[in-house]
Amino acid sequence: MVLAATMVQSFENMVVGVMGKKFKHLTPYVMYLFLYILVSSIIALLGFEPLTSSLTVTLAMAIVTFVAIYYYGLRYQKFLFFQRYMYNPIDIFTQFVPILSLSFRLFGNIVAGSIILGLFYAVLINLQGKIFGVSNAYQDQLWWAGFNFFSTALLPWLHLYFDLFDGFIQGLVFSMLTLSYWANAKNGEHERSSEPVERYNTKKLRVRKIKIHKHKNEEKTEI
């Protein structure tokens, strides 16, 4: 219960920090994204194929994020959300980058880990066959063919990285990128929001200079 409560609180803080307090209701969905990616990588330890090693799965998840980008953009910016296309028409084509970025990043990392593990298994099985003087064609007929000494000793450490650590990192990255895309669509460009802050700072500096100048003049008059 403590671990579950800590996890829920951590994801809630992440959602509130990126999106704001009004969007705490997004916490279950963000947790779902993270756990779906993590569990789909963990089941590879049981001999199953990771769910995220299929491009259709990662593409479907990226499309949901992409649709929500337009939802938050149109809801909070109205038609100003399309203003960027007037200043830079190239953005019409780059608007689909989140779909490719999210889907291929997750798909590529999971598939790359599976390919690396498969290559290690093939190398170590062939190595064991050469040490015992058995050709690859007859290895499957031996009673110990399903037990490879080298892979049993070495590859569990790689499974910890590619199936546990990599699944954890990819789930966290996918969740964070989803929230950042939604926050940018909701709030608009960061550069425009920083202009009032810069103007406010320059006004404060001018007021300070005027006060210092008046203080100096008052000292001169007293002297």
Short mmCIF file of N, CA and C in Angstrom, two decimals, residues 63-163:
data_model
loop_
_atom_site.label_atom_id
_atom_site.label_comp_id
_atom_site.label_asym_id
_atom_site.label_seq_id
_atom_site.Cartn_x
_atom_site.Cartn_y
_atom_site.Cartn_z
N ILE A 63 -1.13 8.01 -31.62
CA ILE A 63 -2.28 8.68 -32.24
C ILE A 63 -3.21 9.25 -31.18
N VAL A 64 -3.39 8.53 -30.08
CA VAL A 64 -4.22 9.05 -28.98
C VAL A 64 -3.61 10.33 -28.42
N THR A 65 -2.30 10.34 -28.23
CA THR A 65 -1.62 11.55 -27.77
C THR A 65 -1.78 12.69 -28.77
N PHE A 66 -1.67 12.38 -30.06
CA PHE A 66 -1.78 13.39 -31.11
C PHE A 66 -3.17 14.01 -31.16
N VAL A 67 -4.20 13.19 -31.03
CA VAL A 67 -5.58 13.70 -31.03
C VAL A 67 -5.80 14.61 -29.82
N ALA A 68 -5.24 14.23 -28.67
CA ALA A 68 -5.40 15.05 -27.47
C ALA A 68 -4.65 16.38 -27.60
N ILE A 69 -3.59 16.43 -28.39
CA ILE A 69 -2.89 17.70 -28.63
C ILE A 69 -3.85 18.71 -29.26
N TYR A 70 -4.59 18.29 -30.26
CA TYR A 70 -5.55 19.20 -30.90
C TYR A 70 -6.73 19.50 -29.97
N TYR A 71 -7.09 18.55 -29.14
CA TYR A 71 -8.19 18.79 -28.20
C TYR A 71 -7.84 19.92 -27.24
N TYR A 72 -6.67 19.83 -26.61
CA TYR A 72 -6.27 20.86 -25.65
C TYR A 72 -5.93 22.18 -26.35
N GLY A 73 -5.36 22.09 -27.56
CA GLY A 73 -5.05 23.31 -28.27
C GLY A 73 -6.29 24.10 -28.67
N LEU A 74 -7.29 23.41 -29.20
CA LEU A 74 -8.52 24.09 -29.62
C LEU A 74 -9.38 24.51 -28.43
N ARG A 75 -9.30 23.77 -27.34
CA ARG A 75 -10.14 24.11 -26.18
C ARG A 75 -9.64 25.35 -25.46
N TYR A 76 -8.31 25.49 -25.35
CA TYR A 76 -7.77 26.58 -24.54
C TYR A 76 -7.21 27.73 -25.38
N GLN A 77 -6.82 27.47 -26.62
CA GLN A 77 -6.34 28.56 -27.47
C GLN A 77 -7.33 28.96 -28.56
N LYS A 78 -8.37 28.16 -28.70
CA LYS A 78 -9.35 28.39 -29.76
C LYS A 78 -8.64 28.36 -31.12
N PHE A 79 -8.97 29.33 -31.97
CA PHE A 79 -8.39 29.33 -33.31
C PHE A 79 -6.98 29.93 -33.33
N LEU A 80 -6.52 30.47 -32.21
CA LEU A 80 -5.13 30.92 -32.14
C LEU A 80 -4.16 29.75 -32.21
N PHE A 81 -4.67 28.55 -31.99
CA PHE A 81 -3.83 27.36 -32.09
C PHE A 81 -3.29 27.18 -33.50
N PHE A 82 -4.03 27.68 -34.50
CA PHE A 82 -3.59 27.55 -35.89
C PHE A 82 -2.79 28.77 -36.35
N GLN A 83 -2.53 29.70 -35.44
CA GLN A 83 -1.82 30.92 -35.82
C GLN A 83 -0.39 30.64 -36.26
N ARG A 84 0.22 29.61 -35.68
CA ARG A 84 1.61 29.31 -36.02
C ARG A 84 1.75 28.90 -37.49
N TYR A 85 0.69 28.32 -38.07
CA TYR A 85 0.75 27.92 -39.48
C TYR A 85 0.77 29.14 -40.40
N MET A 86 0.26 30.28 -39.93
CA MET A 86 0.29 31.49 -40.74
C MET A 86 1.70 32.07 -40.79
N TYR A 87 2.43 32.01 -39.67
CA TYR A 87 3.79 32.54 -39.64
C TYR A 87 4.80 31.58 -40.27
N ASN A 88 4.55 30.29 -40.13
CA ASN A 88 5.48 29.30 -40.67
C ASN A 88 4.68 28.15 -41.27
N PRO A 89 4.41 28.19 -42.58
CA PRO A 89 3.60 27.13 -43.20
C PRO A 89 4.23 25.75 -43.13
N ILE A 90 5.54 25.68 -42.87
CA ILE A 90 6.20 24.37 -42.77
C ILE A 90 5.65 23.57 -41.60
N ASP A 91 5.11 24.28 -40.58
CA ASP A 91 4.55 23.59 -39.43
C ASP A 91 3.36 22.71 -39.79
N ILE A 92 2.77 22.94 -40.97
CA ILE A 92 1.67 22.08 -41.41
C ILE A 92 2.16 20.65 -41.57
N PHE A 93 3.39 20.49 -42.01
CA PHE A 93 3.95 19.15 -42.20
C PHE A 93 4.59 18.62 -40.91
N THR A 94 5.17 19.52 -40.12
CA THR A 94 5.84 19.08 -38.90
C THR A 94 4.86 18.77 -37.76
N GLN A 95 3.57 19.07 -37.95
CA GLN A 95 2.61 18.79 -36.89
C GLN A 95 2.45 17.30 -36.64
N PHE A 96 2.84 16.48 -37.63
CA PHE A 96 2.73 15.03 -37.48
C PHE A 96 3.98 14.40 -36.87
N VAL A 97 4.94 15.22 -36.52
CA VAL A 97 6.18 14.71 -35.92
C VAL A 97 5.93 13.98 -34.60
N PRO A 98 5.02 14.45 -33.71
CA PRO A 98 4.78 13.69 -32.48
C PRO A 98 4.37 12.24 -32.71
N ILE A 99 3.59 11.98 -33.76
CA ILE A 99 3.19 10.60 -34.03
C ILE A 99 4.41 9.75 -34.35
N LEU A 100 5.26 10.24 -35.24
CA LEU A 100 6.45 9.47 -35.61
C LEU A 100 7.44 9.37 -34.46
N SER A 101 7.60 10.48 -33.74
CA SER A 101 8.57 10.50 -32.65
C SER A 101 8.20 9.53 -31.55
N LEU A 102 6.95 9.60 -31.09
CA LEU A 102 6.53 8.74 -29.98
C LEU A 102 6.49 7.27 -30.38
N SER A 103 5.93 6.99 -31.54
CA SER A 103 5.76 5.58 -31.93
C SER A 103 7.09 4.91 -32.26
N PHE A 104 7.92 5.57 -33.07
CA PHE A 104 9.17 4.94 -33.49
C PHE A 104 10.21 4.91 -32.38
N ARG A 105 10.20 5.89 -31.47
CA ARG A 105 11.14 5.86 -30.35
C ARG A 105 10.90 4.65 -29.47
N LEU A 106 9.65 4.45 -29.09
CA LEU A 106 9.31 3.32 -28.23
C LEU A 106 9.50 1.99 -28.97
N PHE A 107 9.01 1.92 -30.19
CA PHE A 107 9.14 0.70 -30.98
C PHE A 107 10.60 0.35 -31.23
N GLY A 108 11.41 1.34 -31.60
CA GLY A 108 12.81 1.09 -31.91
C GLY A 108 13.61 0.63 -30.71
N ASN A 109 13.37 1.22 -29.55
CA ASN A 109 14.12 0.83 -28.36
C ASN A 109 13.79 -0.59 -27.92
N ILE A 110 12.52 -0.94 -27.94
CA ILE A 110 12.13 -2.29 -27.51
C ILE A 110 12.61 -3.34 -28.49
N VAL A 111 12.45 -3.08 -29.79
CA VAL A 111 12.90 -4.05 -30.80
C VAL A 111 14.41 -4.19 -30.79
N ALA A 112 15.12 -3.08 -30.60
CA ALA A 112 16.58 -3.14 -30.55
C ALA A 112 17.05 -4.02 -29.40
N GLY A 113 16.41 -3.89 -28.23
CA GLY A 113 16.76 -4.74 -27.10
C GLY A 113 16.49 -6.21 -27.39
N SER A 114 15.36 -6.51 -28.04
CA SER A 114 15.04 -7.90 -28.38
C SER A 114 16.04 -8.48 -29.38
N ILE A 115 16.45 -7.67 -30.35
CA ILE A 115 17.42 -8.14 -31.34
C ILE A 115 18.78 -8.42 -30.70
N ILE A 116 19.21 -7.52 -29.81
CA ILE A 116 20.49 -7.72 -29.13
C ILE A 116 20.47 -8.99 -28.29
N LEU A 117 19.39 -9.22 -27.55
CA LEU A 117 19.29 -10.43 -26.74
C LEU A 117 19.25 -11.68 -27.63
N GLY A 118 18.53 -11.62 -28.75
CA GLY A 118 18.49 -12.75 -29.67
C GLY A 118 19.86 -13.09 -30.24
N LEU A 119 20.64 -12.05 -30.58
CA LEU A 119 21.99 -12.29 -31.10
C LEU A 119 22.89 -12.92 -30.03
N PHE A 120 22.76 -12.45 -28.80
CA PHE A 120 23.57 -13.05 -27.73
C PHE A 120 23.20 -14.50 -27.50
N TYR A 121 21.90 -14.81 -27.54
CA TYR A 121 21.47 -16.20 -27.38
C TYR A 121 22.04 -17.08 -28.50
N ALA A 122 21.98 -16.59 -29.74
CA ALA A 122 22.50 -17.38 -30.87
C ALA A 122 24.00 -17.61 -30.74
N VAL A 123 24.75 -16.58 -30.36
CA VAL A 123 26.20 -16.72 -30.23
C VAL A 123 26.56 -17.70 -29.12
N LEU A 124 25.89 -17.60 -27.98
CA LEU A 124 26.22 -18.46 -26.84
C LEU A 124 25.80 -19.90 -27.08
N ILE A 125 24.69 -20.12 -27.77
CA ILE A 125 24.28 -21.49 -28.11
C ILE A 125 25.27 -22.13 -29.06
N ASN A 126 25.71 -21.38 -30.08
CA ASN A 126 26.71 -21.90 -31.01
C ASN A 126 28.04 -22.16 -30.30
N LEU A 127 28.39 -21.26 -29.36
CA LEU A 127 29.63 -21.45 -28.61
C LEU A 127 29.59 -22.73 -27.78
N GLN A 128 28.46 -23.01 -27.15
CA GLN A 128 28.34 -24.23 -26.36
C GLN A 128 28.41 -25.47 -27.25
N GLY A 129 27.80 -25.38 -28.44
CA GLY A 129 27.86 -26.52 -29.36
C GLY A 129 29.28 -26.80 -29.83
N LYS A 130 30.06 -25.75 -30.08
CA LYS A 130 31.44 -25.96 -30.51
C LYS A 130 32.32 -26.51 -29.39
N ILE A 131 32.06 -26.07 -28.16
CA ILE A 131 32.85 -26.56 -27.03
C ILE A 131 32.61 -28.06 -26.81
N PHE A 132 31.34 -28.50 -26.91
CA PHE A 132 31.01 -29.91 -26.71
C PHE A 132 31.14 -30.72 -28.00
N GLY A 133 31.55 -30.09 -29.08
CA GLY A 133 31.78 -30.80 -30.33
C GLY A 133 30.52 -31.30 -31.00
N VAL A 134 29.43 -30.55 -30.87
CA VAL A 134 28.16 -30.93 -31.47
C VAL A 134 27.79 -29.86 -32.49
N SER A 135 27.40 -30.25 -33.69
CA SER A 135 27.02 -29.28 -34.71
C SER A 135 25.65 -28.69 -34.37
N ASN A 136 25.37 -27.55 -34.99
CA ASN A 136 24.11 -26.85 -34.71
C ASN A 136 22.89 -27.66 -35.13
N ALA A 137 23.04 -28.51 -36.14
CA ALA A 137 21.90 -29.27 -36.65
C ALA A 137 21.42 -30.32 -35.65
N TYR A 138 22.32 -30.81 -34.77
CA TYR A 138 21.95 -31.88 -33.84
C TYR A 138 21.79 -31.39 -32.40
N GLN A 139 21.95 -30.12 -32.17
CA GLN A 139 21.83 -29.63 -30.80
C GLN A 139 20.43 -29.78 -30.25
N ASP A 140 19.40 -29.62 -31.09
CA ASP A 140 18.02 -29.70 -30.61
C ASP A 140 17.63 -31.13 -30.20
N GLN A 141 18.39 -32.12 -30.63
CA GLN A 141 18.06 -33.51 -30.33
C GLN A 141 18.66 -33.98 -29.00
N LEU A 142 19.50 -33.15 -28.38
CA LEU A 142 20.15 -33.54 -27.13
C LEU A 142 19.28 -33.15 -25.94
N TRP A 143 19.42 -33.88 -24.85
CA TRP A 143 18.58 -33.65 -23.68
C TRP A 143 18.90 -32.33 -22.99
N TRP A 144 20.13 -31.85 -23.15
CA TRP A 144 20.51 -30.61 -22.50
C TRP A 144 20.44 -29.42 -23.46
N ALA A 145 19.78 -29.61 -24.62
CA ALA A 145 19.75 -28.54 -25.62
C ALA A 145 18.99 -27.31 -25.11
N GLY A 146 17.97 -27.50 -24.27
CA GLY A 146 17.21 -26.37 -23.77
C GLY A 146 17.90 -25.61 -22.66
N PHE A 147 19.00 -26.13 -22.18
CA PHE A 147 19.74 -25.47 -21.10
C PHE A 147 21.11 -25.07 -21.61
N ASN A 148 21.30 -23.77 -21.75
CA ASN A 148 22.59 -23.27 -22.21
C ASN A 148 23.32 -22.68 -21.03
N PHE A 149 24.51 -23.21 -20.76
CA PHE A 149 25.24 -22.80 -19.57
C PHE A 149 25.66 -21.33 -19.63
N PHE A 150 26.12 -20.89 -20.79
CA PHE A 150 26.63 -19.53 -20.91
C PHE A 150 25.51 -18.49 -20.82
N SER A 151 24.42 -18.75 -21.54
CA SER A 151 23.31 -17.80 -21.53
C SER A 151 22.65 -17.74 -20.15
N THR A 152 22.61 -18.87 -19.43
CA THR A 152 22.03 -18.87 -18.09
C THR A 152 22.86 -18.04 -17.12
N ALA A 153 24.16 -18.00 -17.33
CA ALA A 153 25.03 -17.26 -16.42
C ALA A 153 25.15 -15.79 -16.78
N LEU A 154 25.07 -15.47 -18.07
CA LEU A 154 25.38 -14.10 -18.51
C LEU A 154 24.15 -13.26 -18.87
N LEU A 155 23.17 -13.86 -19.52
CA LEU A 155 22.09 -13.07 -20.09
C LEU A 155 21.05 -12.56 -19.10
N PRO A 156 20.85 -13.15 -17.92
CA PRO A 156 19.90 -12.52 -16.99
C PRO A 156 20.23 -11.07 -16.65
N TRP A 157 21.51 -10.72 -16.64
CA TRP A 157 21.89 -9.33 -16.35
C TRP A 157 21.47 -8.41 -17.49
N LEU A 158 21.55 -8.92 -18.73
CA LEU A 158 21.08 -8.11 -19.85
C LEU A 158 19.55 -8.00 -19.86
N HIS A 159 18.88 -9.07 -19.41
CA HIS A 159 17.42 -9.00 -19.31
C HIS A 159 17.00 -7.95 -18.28
N LEU A 160 17.76 -7.82 -17.20
CA LEU A 160 17.44 -6.80 -16.21
C LEU A 160 17.49 -5.40 -16.82
N TYR A 161 18.43 -5.20 -17.73
CA TYR A 161 18.55 -3.88 -18.36
C TYR A 161 17.49 -3.68 -19.44
N PHE A 162 17.42 -4.61 -20.41
CA PHE A 162 16.56 -4.40 -21.58
C PHE A 162 15.08 -4.60 -21.26
N ASP A 163 14.75 -5.46 -20.30
CA ASP A 163 13.34 -5.75 -20.02
C ASP A 163 12.80 -4.97 -18.82
#
